[in-house]
Coordinates of C-alpha atoms and ligand atoms in Angstrom, one line a residue:
M16 CA 27.5 7.3 -25.4
S17 CA 25.4 9.0 -27.1
G18 CA 26.2 9.1 -30.3
S19 CA 28.3 5.4 -30.5
A20 CA 27.2 2.4 -32.1
P21 CA 24.8 0.5 -30.3
V22 CA 26.0 -2.9 -29.1
D23 CA 24.8 -5.6 -31.0
P24 CA 22.8 -8.0 -28.5
T25 CA 23.0 -11.8 -30.3
T26 CA 27.2 -10.9 -30.4
T27 CA 27.3 -10.9 -26.9
S28 CA 27.8 -14.7 -24.6
A29 CA 24.9 -13.7 -22.8
W30 CA 22.2 -13.9 -25.3
A31 CA 24.2 -16.9 -26.6
D32 CA 24.1 -18.3 -22.8
L33 CA 20.3 -17.1 -22.8
A34 CA 19.5 -19.1 -26.0
R35 CA 21.6 -22.4 -25.0
L36 CA 19.0 -22.2 -21.6
A37 CA 16.0 -21.4 -23.2
D38 CA 15.9 -24.6 -25.4
A39 CA 16.8 -26.8 -21.7
Y40 CA 14.7 -24.6 -20.1
S41 CA 11.7 -26.3 -18.4
P42 CA 9.7 -24.9 -15.9
D43 CA 7.9 -26.3 -12.5
L44 CA 6.9 -22.8 -10.9
R45 CA 4.7 -25.9 -8.5
T46 CA 7.3 -27.1 -7.1
A47 CA 10.1 -23.7 -7.4
L48 CA 7.3 -22.0 -5.6
T49 CA 8.5 -22.0 -1.9
P50 CA 9.5 -19.7 0.9
E51 CA 13.3 -19.1 -0.4
R52 CA 12.3 -17.9 -3.6
V53 CA 9.7 -15.2 -3.2
T54 CA 12.3 -14.0 -0.8
Q55 CA 14.2 -14.4 -3.5
H56 CA 12.0 -12.6 -5.6
S57 CA 10.7 -9.8 -3.5
L58 CA 11.2 -6.8 -4.0
V59 CA 10.1 -2.8 -3.1
A60 CA 10.8 -0.1 -4.9
A61 CA 9.4 3.4 -3.4
D62 CA 5.3 1.7 -2.2
L63 CA 5.7 -0.6 -4.6
L64 CA 6.1 -4.4 -3.2
V65 CA 6.6 -6.5 -6.5
D66 CA 6.6 -10.8 -6.7
L67 CA 9.0 -11.4 -9.1
S68 CA 8.5 -15.4 -8.2
K69 CA 6.1 -16.2 -10.4
N70 CA 8.4 -16.0 -13.3
L71 CA 9.8 -18.2 -15.7
V72 CA 13.7 -18.2 -14.5
D73 CA 15.5 -19.8 -12.6
D74 CA 19.3 -18.7 -10.7
E75 CA 21.3 -19.0 -14.1
V76 CA 18.6 -17.4 -16.8
G77 CA 18.7 -14.8 -14.0
A78 CA 22.0 -14.5 -14.0
A79 CA 22.6 -14.2 -17.4
L80 CA 19.8 -11.4 -17.9
H81 CA 21.7 -9.5 -15.7
R82 CA 25.3 -11.0 -17.9
L83 CA 23.0 -9.2 -21.1
A84 CA 22.6 -5.8 -19.3
D85 CA 26.5 -5.9 -18.0
E86 CA 27.1 -6.4 -22.2
A87 CA 25.0 -4.3 -23.7
G88 CA 25.8 -1.6 -21.3
V89 CA 22.5 -0.8 -20.1
L90 CA 23.3 1.1 -17.2
R91 CA 26.0 2.7 -18.9
R92 CA 23.3 4.2 -20.9
R93 CA 21.2 4.9 -17.5
D94 CA 22.9 7.3 -16.3
A95 CA 24.6 8.8 -19.4
M96 CA 20.0 10.0 -19.5
F97 CA 20.1 10.6 -15.3
A98 CA 22.7 13.2 -17.0
G99 CA 21.5 14.2 -19.8
E100 CA 23.2 12.8 -23.2
H101 CA 21.5 12.9 -25.5
I102 CA 20.6 10.2 -25.9
N103 CA 17.8 10.1 -28.5
V104 CA 19.9 10.7 -31.3
T105 CA 18.0 10.1 -34.1
E106 CA 16.8 13.4 -32.8
D107 CA 20.7 14.8 -31.2
R108 CA 18.8 14.9 -27.7
A109 CA 18.9 14.5 -24.6
A110 CA 15.8 12.3 -22.8
L111 CA 15.5 14.4 -19.9
H112 CA 11.7 13.5 -17.9
T113 CA 13.7 12.5 -15.3
A114 CA 13.9 15.7 -14.5
L115 CA 10.8 17.3 -14.4
R116 CA 10.3 15.5 -10.9
L117 CA 14.1 16.5 -9.7
P118 CA 13.4 18.9 -6.5
T119 CA 14.0 22.2 -5.6
D120 CA 17.3 22.0 -4.6
A121 CA 19.1 19.8 -6.7
S122 CA 21.2 20.7 -9.6
L123 CA 21.4 19.5 -13.5
T124 CA 22.9 21.5 -16.1
V125 CA 22.5 20.4 -19.2
D126 CA 23.7 22.0 -23.3
G127 CA 24.5 25.3 -20.8
Q128 CA 21.3 25.4 -19.2
D129 CA 20.1 24.6 -15.2
V130 CA 17.4 22.6 -16.0
V131 CA 15.9 22.1 -12.7
A132 CA 15.4 26.1 -12.4
D133 CA 13.7 26.0 -15.8
V134 CA 11.3 23.5 -14.7
H135 CA 10.7 24.7 -10.9
E136 CA 10.1 28.5 -12.6
V137 CA 7.4 26.6 -15.3
L138 CA 6.2 24.1 -11.6
A139 CA 4.8 27.2 -9.8
R140 CA 3.4 29.5 -12.9
V141 CA 0.9 26.2 -13.4
Y142 CA 0.8 26.1 -9.7
S143 CA -0.2 29.5 -9.9
F144 CA -2.7 29.1 -12.2
A145 CA -4.3 25.5 -11.4
D146 CA -5.1 28.0 -7.5
R147 CA -6.1 30.7 -9.3
V148 CA -8.9 28.2 -11.6
R149 CA -9.6 26.3 -8.4
T150 CA -10.0 29.5 -5.9
G151 CA -12.8 30.8 -8.7
E152 CA -10.4 33.4 -9.1
W153 CA -9.4 33.1 -12.5
T154 CA -12.8 33.0 -14.2
G155 CA -14.6 33.2 -18.0
V156 CA -15.2 36.1 -19.7
T157 CA -18.6 36.6 -17.8
G158 CA -17.5 36.4 -14.2
K159 CA -18.8 32.7 -13.8
R160 CA -16.7 30.3 -12.0
I161 CA -14.4 27.7 -13.7
Q162 CA -16.7 24.0 -13.8
T163 CA -15.5 21.9 -16.7
V164 CA -11.8 22.0 -18.4
V165 CA -11.3 20.4 -21.1
N166 CA -8.2 19.5 -22.3
I167 CA -7.7 19.0 -26.3
G168 CA -4.5 17.2 -27.1
I169 CA -3.4 14.1 -28.9
G170 CA -1.0 11.4 -27.3
G171 CA 1.3 12.1 -25.0
S172 CA -0.2 15.6 -24.6
D173 CA -3.9 13.5 -23.2
L174 CA -3.2 9.3 -22.6
G175 CA -1.2 10.4 -19.5
P176 CA -3.8 13.4 -18.3
V177 CA -7.2 11.4 -18.6
M178 CA -5.2 7.9 -17.2
A179 CA -4.4 10.1 -13.6
Y180 CA -7.4 12.0 -14.2
E181 CA -9.1 8.5 -14.0
A182 CA -7.1 6.7 -11.5
L183 CA -6.7 10.1 -9.2
E184 CA -10.7 10.7 -9.2
P185 CA -10.7 10.8 -5.2
Y186 CA -8.5 13.4 -4.9
R187 CA -10.6 15.2 -7.7
Q188 CA -11.9 18.9 -6.5
D189 CA -15.9 18.6 -5.7
G190 CA -17.5 21.0 -8.5
L191 CA -14.5 21.2 -10.9
T192 CA -14.6 18.0 -14.2
C193 CA -12.2 17.7 -16.8
R194 CA -13.2 16.4 -20.1
F195 CA -10.7 15.3 -22.9
I196 CA -11.3 16.0 -26.4
S197 CA -8.6 13.8 -28.7
N198 CA -9.5 12.6 -31.7
I199 CA -10.5 13.7 -35.9
D200 CA -13.3 12.4 -35.2
P201 CA -15.9 14.9 -34.8
T202 CA -18.1 12.9 -32.6
D203 CA -14.9 13.6 -29.8
A204 CA -15.3 16.4 -30.0
G205 CA -19.4 16.4 -30.7
Q206 CA -20.3 14.3 -27.4
K207 CA -17.4 16.4 -25.1
L208 CA -18.8 19.6 -25.9
T209 CA -22.8 18.2 -25.7
G210 CA -24.0 19.6 -22.4
L211 CA -21.5 22.4 -22.0
D212 CA -21.5 25.9 -20.6
P213 CA -18.9 28.0 -21.9
E214 CA -18.7 30.9 -19.5
T215 CA -17.7 27.8 -17.0
T216 CA -15.6 26.2 -19.2
L217 CA -12.1 26.9 -19.8
F218 CA -10.1 24.8 -22.9
I219 CA -6.3 23.7 -22.6
V220 CA -5.3 23.4 -25.9
S221 CA -2.3 20.7 -24.8
S222 CA 0.5 19.9 -27.6
K223 CA 4.1 19.6 -27.4
T224 CA 4.5 20.9 -31.3
F225 CA 1.7 22.6 -31.7
G226 CA 1.4 21.2 -34.8
T227 CA -0.3 18.6 -34.6
L228 CA -3.3 18.3 -36.8
E229 CA -5.9 16.8 -34.2
T230 CA -5.3 19.2 -31.8
L231 CA -4.8 22.3 -34.0
T232 CA -8.2 21.7 -35.6
N233 CA -10.3 20.6 -32.5
A234 CA -9.1 23.6 -30.5
R235 CA -10.7 26.1 -34.0
L236 CA -13.9 24.2 -33.3
C237 CA -13.7 24.3 -29.2
K238 CA -12.8 28.2 -30.2
A239 CA -15.9 28.6 -32.5
W240 CA -18.3 26.9 -30.5
L241 CA -17.3 29.2 -28.1
L242 CA -17.8 32.5 -29.6
D243 CA -21.1 30.6 -30.7
H244 CA -22.1 29.7 -27.9
L245 CA -21.4 32.7 -25.5
P246 CA -23.8 36.2 -25.0
A247 CA -23.0 38.1 -28.1
E248 CA -21.6 41.4 -26.4
S249 CA -18.6 39.6 -25.7
D250 CA -15.9 40.0 -26.9
P251 CA -13.9 37.6 -28.9
E252 CA -10.7 38.7 -27.9
A253 CA -11.0 39.0 -24.2
A254 CA -13.1 35.8 -24.6
V255 CA -10.4 33.6 -26.4
A256 CA -8.3 35.6 -23.7
Q257 CA -10.4 33.2 -20.7
H258 CA -11.2 30.4 -22.0
F259 CA -8.2 29.6 -23.7
V260 CA -4.4 28.1 -22.5
A261 CA -1.7 26.1 -23.6
V262 CA 0.8 23.9 -23.0
S263 CA 3.5 23.6 -25.4
T264 CA 7.1 23.8 -26.2
A265 CA 6.5 26.0 -29.7
L266 CA 5.2 29.1 -27.6
D267 CA 5.2 31.2 -31.2
K268 CA 2.9 29.4 -32.4
V269 CA 0.9 28.7 -29.0
A270 CA 0.7 33.0 -30.3
D271 CA 0.0 32.7 -33.5
F272 CA -2.6 30.9 -32.6
G273 CA -4.4 33.8 -30.8
I274 CA -3.4 32.5 -26.7
D275 CA -1.3 34.9 -24.6
P276 CA 1.7 34.0 -23.9
D277 CA 0.6 35.2 -21.0
N278 CA -1.6 32.1 -20.2
A279 CA 0.6 29.8 -22.3
F280 CA 3.1 26.5 -20.3
G281 CA 5.7 25.6 -21.7
F282 CA 8.7 22.6 -21.8
W283 CA 11.3 21.4 -23.4
D284 CA 13.3 19.7 -26.4
W285 CA 13.8 16.6 -24.3
V286 CA 10.3 15.9 -23.2
G287 CA 9.5 13.3 -25.1
G288 CA 5.3 13.0 -25.6
R289 CA 4.5 9.8 -24.6
Y290 CA 7.0 11.1 -21.3
S291 CA 5.0 14.2 -20.4
M292 CA 2.1 13.6 -18.4
D293 CA 4.8 15.1 -15.2
S294 CA 4.7 18.6 -16.9
A295 CA 2.9 21.1 -17.6
I296 CA 0.8 18.7 -19.8
G297 CA -0.3 18.3 -17.0
L298 CA -2.4 21.1 -16.2
S299 CA -5.4 19.5 -16.2
L300 CA -4.4 17.1 -13.4
V301 CA -3.2 19.7 -11.6
V302 CA -6.5 22.0 -11.4
A303 CA -8.6 18.3 -11.1
I304 CA -6.3 17.3 -8.0
G305 CA -4.4 20.8 -6.2
P306 CA -0.5 20.8 -6.5
T307 CA -0.1 19.9 -3.8
H308 CA -1.4 16.3 -5.2
F309 CA 0.0 16.5 -8.3
A310 CA 3.1 17.3 -6.6
E311 CA 2.5 14.1 -4.1
M312 CA 3.1 12.1 -7.9
L313 CA 5.8 13.9 -9.3
A314 CA 7.9 12.7 -5.3
G315 CA 6.4 9.5 -6.5
F316 CA 8.0 9.2 -9.9
H317 CA 11.5 10.6 -8.1
A318 CA 11.2 7.7 -5.2
M319 CA 11.2 5.5 -9.1
D320 CA 13.6 7.6 -10.3
E321 CA 15.7 7.5 -7.3
H322 CA 15.8 3.4 -6.8
F323 CA 16.5 3.3 -11.1
R324 CA 20.0 4.6 -10.3
T325 CA 20.6 4.1 -7.3
A326 CA 19.4 0.2 -6.3
P327 CA 21.9 -2.5 -7.0
A328 CA 21.5 -4.9 -9.7
A329 CA 19.9 -7.5 -7.8
D330 CA 17.0 -5.4 -6.3
N331 CA 16.5 -3.5 -8.7
V332 CA 13.1 -3.7 -10.1
P333 CA 12.5 -1.4 -12.9
L334 CA 16.2 -3.3 -14.8
R335 CA 14.4 -6.8 -13.7
M336 CA 11.3 -6.2 -15.6
G337 CA 12.9 -5.5 -18.5
L338 CA 15.2 -7.4 -18.5
L339 CA 12.6 -10.6 -18.0
N340 CA 10.3 -8.7 -20.9
V341 CA 13.8 -9.7 -22.7
W342 CA 14.1 -12.9 -21.7
Y343 CA 9.8 -13.9 -23.2
A344 CA 10.2 -11.8 -26.2
N345 CA 13.5 -13.0 -27.2
F346 CA 14.0 -16.6 -25.5
L347 CA 10.9 -18.0 -25.0
G348 CA 8.9 -16.5 -27.6
A349 CA 6.1 -14.4 -26.3
H350 CA 4.6 -12.0 -29.0
T351 CA 2.5 -9.7 -26.5
H352 CA 2.4 -8.7 -22.6
A353 CA -0.9 -7.9 -20.8
V354 CA -1.2 -5.5 -18.4
L355 CA -4.1 -7.0 -15.8
P356 CA -4.7 -3.6 -12.9
Y357 CA -6.5 -4.6 -10.2
S358 CA -7.9 -1.0 -9.5
Q359 CA -11.2 0.4 -12.0
L360 CA -9.7 3.7 -11.3
L361 CA -6.6 2.1 -13.4
H362 CA -9.1 1.7 -16.4
R363 CA -6.8 3.4 -18.8
F364 CA -3.2 3.1 -17.4
P365 CA -2.8 -0.5 -20.6
A366 CA -3.9 2.3 -22.6
Y367 CA -0.7 4.2 -21.4
L368 CA 1.1 1.8 -21.6
Q369 CA 0.8 0.8 -25.8
Q370 CA 1.6 4.5 -26.4
L371 CA 4.6 4.8 -23.5
T372 CA 5.5 1.4 -25.0
M373 CA 4.6 0.4 -28.0
E374 CA 6.0 4.3 -29.4
S375 CA 8.8 3.7 -27.7
N376 CA 10.5 0.5 -28.3
G377 CA 8.6 -0.5 -31.9
K378 CA 11.4 -0.4 -34.2
R379 CA 13.2 -1.8 -36.2
V380 CA 15.9 0.0 -37.0
R381 CA 19.1 0.8 -34.0
W382 CA 19.7 3.7 -33.2
D383 CA 22.9 4.1 -36.1
G384 CA 20.6 3.0 -38.7
E385 CA 21.8 -1.0 -38.8
A386 CA 18.7 -3.4 -38.9
V387 CA 18.4 -5.0 -35.8
G388 CA 19.1 -9.2 -35.9
H389 CA 16.4 -9.9 -33.1
D390 CA 12.2 -9.2 -32.3
T391 CA 11.9 -5.7 -30.6
G392 CA 8.4 -4.1 -28.6
E393 CA 5.9 -6.3 -27.5
I394 CA 2.7 -5.1 -27.6
F395 CA 0.8 -4.7 -24.5
W396 CA -2.3 -4.7 -23.7
G397 CA -4.8 -5.2 -20.6
E398 CA -8.0 -4.5 -19.2
P399 CA -9.2 -3.8 -15.2
G400 CA -9.4 -7.4 -13.6
T401 CA -11.9 -8.6 -13.1
N402 CA -13.6 -7.7 -16.4
G403 CA -10.5 -9.8 -18.2
Q404 CA -11.2 -12.8 -16.6
H405 CA -15.0 -12.8 -18.2
A406 CA -13.8 -11.8 -21.9
F407 CA -9.9 -13.4 -22.6
Y408 CA -8.0 -14.9 -19.7
Q409 CA -9.0 -18.3 -21.1
L410 CA -6.1 -17.4 -23.3
I411 CA -4.1 -16.7 -20.9
H412 CA -5.0 -20.2 -18.9
Q413 CA -5.2 -22.7 -21.7
G414 CA -4.0 -21.1 -24.6
T415 CA -1.0 -22.3 -26.8
R416 CA 0.8 -18.7 -26.6
L417 CA 3.0 -17.8 -23.6
I418 CA 1.8 -14.7 -22.5
P419 CA 3.4 -13.1 -19.3
A420 CA 1.5 -10.5 -17.7
D421 CA 1.7 -8.1 -14.8
F422 CA -1.3 -8.0 -12.1
I423 CA -1.8 -4.3 -10.7
A424 CA -3.7 -4.2 -6.8
F425 CA -3.9 -2.0 -4.1
A426 CA -4.4 -3.6 -0.2
R427 CA -6.5 -0.6 0.2
P428 CA -9.8 0.6 -1.4
A429 CA -11.2 4.4 -2.9
Y430 CA -14.9 2.6 -2.2
A431 CA -14.7 0.7 0.7
L432 CA -18.5 -1.7 0.0
R433 CA -20.1 -4.7 2.2
D434 CA -22.0 -7.2 0.3
G435 CA -23.7 -7.9 3.2
D436 CA -20.9 -9.7 4.9
T437 CA -18.9 -10.1 2.3
D438 CA -16.3 -6.9 1.6
V439 CA -16.4 -6.2 -1.3
H440 CA -12.4 -5.4 -1.7
E441 CA -12.1 -8.5 -0.2
L442 CA -13.9 -10.4 -3.2
F443 CA -12.2 -8.6 -5.0
L444 CA -8.2 -9.2 -4.0
A445 CA -9.4 -12.8 -3.8
N446 CA -9.6 -13.2 -7.2
F447 CA -6.8 -11.3 -8.2
F448 CA -4.8 -13.4 -5.7
A449 CA -6.0 -16.4 -7.5
Q450 CA -5.6 -15.9 -10.8
T451 CA -2.3 -14.9 -10.3
Q452 CA -1.7 -18.5 -8.4
A453 CA -4.2 -20.5 -11.1
L454 CA -1.6 -19.1 -13.7
A455 CA 0.7 -20.9 -12.3
V456 CA 0.1 -23.8 -10.0
G457 CA -2.4 -24.7 -13.1
K458 CA -4.6 -28.2 -12.5
T459 CA -3.3 -31.7 -13.3
A460 CA -5.0 -34.5 -15.2
D461 CA -5.8 -36.1 -11.7
E462 CA -6.9 -33.2 -9.3
V463 CA -9.4 -32.9 -12.8
R464 CA -10.0 -36.6 -11.7
A465 CA -10.1 -36.4 -9.0
E466 CA -13.3 -33.7 -9.0
G467 CA -15.1 -37.0 -10.9
V468 CA -14.7 -35.3 -14.2
A469 CA -15.9 -37.8 -17.5
E470 CA -12.6 -38.8 -18.7
E471 CA -13.2 -37.1 -21.9
L472 CA -13.5 -33.5 -20.6
V473 CA -10.6 -34.1 -18.0
A474 CA -7.6 -33.1 -21.1
A475 CA -10.7 -29.7 -21.4
R476 CA -10.6 -28.6 -17.9
T477 CA -7.1 -29.0 -17.6
F478 CA -4.8 -26.0 -17.1
P479 CA -1.0 -26.3 -18.1
G480 CA 0.1 -24.1 -15.5
N481 CA 3.8 -21.9 -16.0
R482 CA 2.0 -19.2 -16.8
P483 CA 4.4 -15.9 -15.7
T484 CA 3.3 -12.9 -14.3
S485 CA 4.4 -10.6 -12.4
S486 CA 2.8 -9.1 -8.8
I487 CA 2.9 -5.8 -7.7
M488 CA 1.0 -4.2 -4.8
A489 CA 0.6 -0.7 -2.2
P490 CA -1.3 -0.2 0.2
E491 CA -2.8 2.6 -1.8
L492 CA -3.5 4.3 -5.0
T493 CA -2.3 7.5 -4.1
P494 CA -0.8 10.5 -6.5
A495 CA 2.6 9.3 -5.0
V496 CA 2.7 5.8 -5.7
L497 CA 0.9 6.5 -9.4
G498 CA 3.9 8.5 -9.9
Q499 CA 6.0 5.9 -9.1
L500 CA 3.4 3.3 -11.6
V501 CA 4.8 5.3 -14.0
A502 CA 7.9 5.9 -13.8
L503 CA 8.5 1.9 -13.1
Y504 CA 6.8 1.2 -16.7
E505 CA 8.7 4.4 -18.3
H506 CA 12.2 2.5 -16.5
I507 CA 11.6 -1.2 -18.0
T508 CA 10.9 0.3 -21.0
F509 CA 14.4 2.1 -21.0
V510 CA 16.2 -0.9 -20.2
E511 CA 14.5 -2.7 -22.8
G512 CA 15.2 -0.3 -25.5
A513 CA 18.5 -0.6 -24.3
V514 CA 19.0 -4.0 -24.9
W515 CA 18.4 -3.4 -28.3
G516 CA 19.9 -1.1 -29.3
I517 CA 17.2 0.5 -30.3
D518 CA 16.8 4.5 -29.9
S519 CA 13.3 4.7 -27.2
F520 CA 13.0 8.1 -27.5
D521 CA 12.2 9.0 -31.7
Q522 CA 8.6 8.3 -33.3
W523 CA 10.1 8.5 -36.8
G524 CA 6.8 5.5 -37.3
V525 CA 3.6 7.9 -36.7
E526 CA 4.8 9.9 -39.7
L527 CA 4.2 8.9 -43.2
G528 CA 0.2 7.8 -42.2
K529 CA 0.5 11.4 -41.3
Q530 CA 1.9 12.5 -44.4
L531 CA -0.4 10.6 -46.5
A532 CA -3.2 11.5 -45.0
Q533 CA -2.6 15.6 -46.1
Q534 CA -2.0 14.5 -49.3
L535 CA -5.1 12.2 -49.6
Q536 CA -7.6 14.9 -48.5
P537 CA -7.9 16.1 -51.4
A538 CA -9.3 13.3 -52.7
V539 CA -11.6 12.3 -50.1
S540 CA -13.1 15.6 -50.7
G541 CA -13.3 14.6 -55.2
D542 CA -10.7 16.0 -56.2
D543 CA -10.7 13.3 -59.3
S544 CA -6.5 13.8 -59.9
V545 CA -5.8 13.2 -57.1
L546 CA -7.9 9.7 -56.4
A547 CA -6.2 9.0 -59.6
E548 CA -2.5 8.9 -58.4
Q549 CA -3.4 6.6 -55.5
D550 CA -3.3 2.9 -55.6
A551 CA -6.6 -0.1 -56.5
S552 CA -7.6 -0.5 -53.4
T553 CA -6.9 2.8 -51.9
Q554 CA -9.5 5.0 -54.6
S555 CA -12.0 1.4 -54.2
L556 CA -12.7 3.3 -50.5
I557 CA -12.6 6.7 -51.5
R558 CA -15.0 5.8 -54.5
Y559 CA -17.2 3.9 -51.7
Y560 CA -17.2 6.3 -49.4
Q561 CA -18.2 9.6 -51.7
E562 CA -21.4 7.2 -53.0
H563 CA -22.1 6.7 -49.0
R564 CA -21.7 9.7 -47.8
G565 CA -25.4 11.3 -48.4
R566 CA -24.5 14.4 -49.8
Ligands
F6P139 O1 2.2 11.5 -33.5 C1 3.0 10.9 -32.5 C2 3.0 11.9 -31.1 O2 3.8 12.7 -31.9 C3 3.1 11.5 -30.6 O3 4.6 11.3 -30.2 C4 2.9 12.6 -29.8 O4 2.7 12.4 -28.1 C5 1.7 13.2 -30.5 O5 1.7 13.4 -31.8 C6 0.3 14.3 -29.8 O6 2.0 14.9 -30.5 P1 2.2 16.9 -29.8 O7 1.8 17.1 -28.4 O8 3.0 17.9 -30.4 O9 0.5 17.4 -30.5

């Protein structure tokens, strides 16, 4: 299956059926939202309740979407992924992030290697190191206890750890904080190093390839800062050994950088960067929340993996949500997809999902190199509620575009605060419930008139409704629930990519910009012969910089 040509979904009979159904489809969620429909479309996956009833589908569309999955071979590809086949065809690799969360007693041999044993060996080292930092056994070179962990990484080596660090704030150990340096804009390192005590700071250089310009530049900046700011008598080699550790698949490059291989934690080429927060790339998170909570998060990931792997199609949440996204993107004309967590703790979740979904599915050729004949890759975006309500919800409610939206909320708050007699979390949740209701049901012109609104304002104050949403709820944002949520979106992304016949696990589209930045750098720094080779617009912009750089 891995190397064979994908099915062109546009040639399937299900695709033709869906196109016909889309033409004739005229949703009316106001009358459709019966208790029977809600029961039919309310699914449970691990600790998540997922209510899909407010989506623009009827039974015929739902059945055609499942036929599309069958004809496109989505479940065959799912099984190939879990088995470790090389479904990442353009890089000839497995995409085996699901192995990162297999329990110790599971077994999986891939390319002749017992991956479960490998995973748990690294996890044991990660947990033991994190415990040493958390208990104060691991100290800086001057013997002081570590108080700040700085993760240096970008993309998948940053977004997952920072998102989870923020999301699991209630689980962090007092007296230990993390900072995250990702951007090569020197402002990032400049700001994050400000106020740090070098004697109590530990740097984690996180890079799958250990070749990423931003990360290596920032690592060198931090190393120089450390050596400049430690007491003069500190031995530089010992200082680096105590204050720098690394996470990478390229352990030889880690050693070249001067980090003791004993202080390096590995992972494998079958873990994509954007699928790596549950590997050793999560080291900063393990230090912050502790091995027990990290293991609970892994168990959450695994619970969702098992759901995706085994639940019947009708109850399979990632399958159904992925197929709904295909329906909206390919048949109802949606270009973007909002993710709206009603949880301040999840404020980095949309940013995390942007890499996961768009680096995975932003492709214009299939895995056999043929051009796709349909749209791929929805644009994911979002902000926590209720902030988004006062910013962009206007367009979702009354704009001309169809924007499917996922709403996420938790029954129990991280902070239970009251405003007089009002439980503020309940006020917050009332907004969560109200928004999906308003989007589905809308407000008719007659209802607006009945409120006594002047006739000339009726149209502006009417809400069309039939704006699709999925509601995801869980009792509380625990480490396990966070793992379930992330795995849910990994698998939704997988389903979409499998229908579209694309390789969701490569990212060639990021390479050209990287190459050009390296070629252009001499021109930026004053090499006129390189500047002269550039296009006119680029030359003009670089000249503007040179005239205004102030030195
Ligand atoms: O440039 C894109 C990318 O390769 C991402 O896929 C990856 O998460 C990020 O860069 C960082 O890569 P690395 O972990 O190898 O430094």
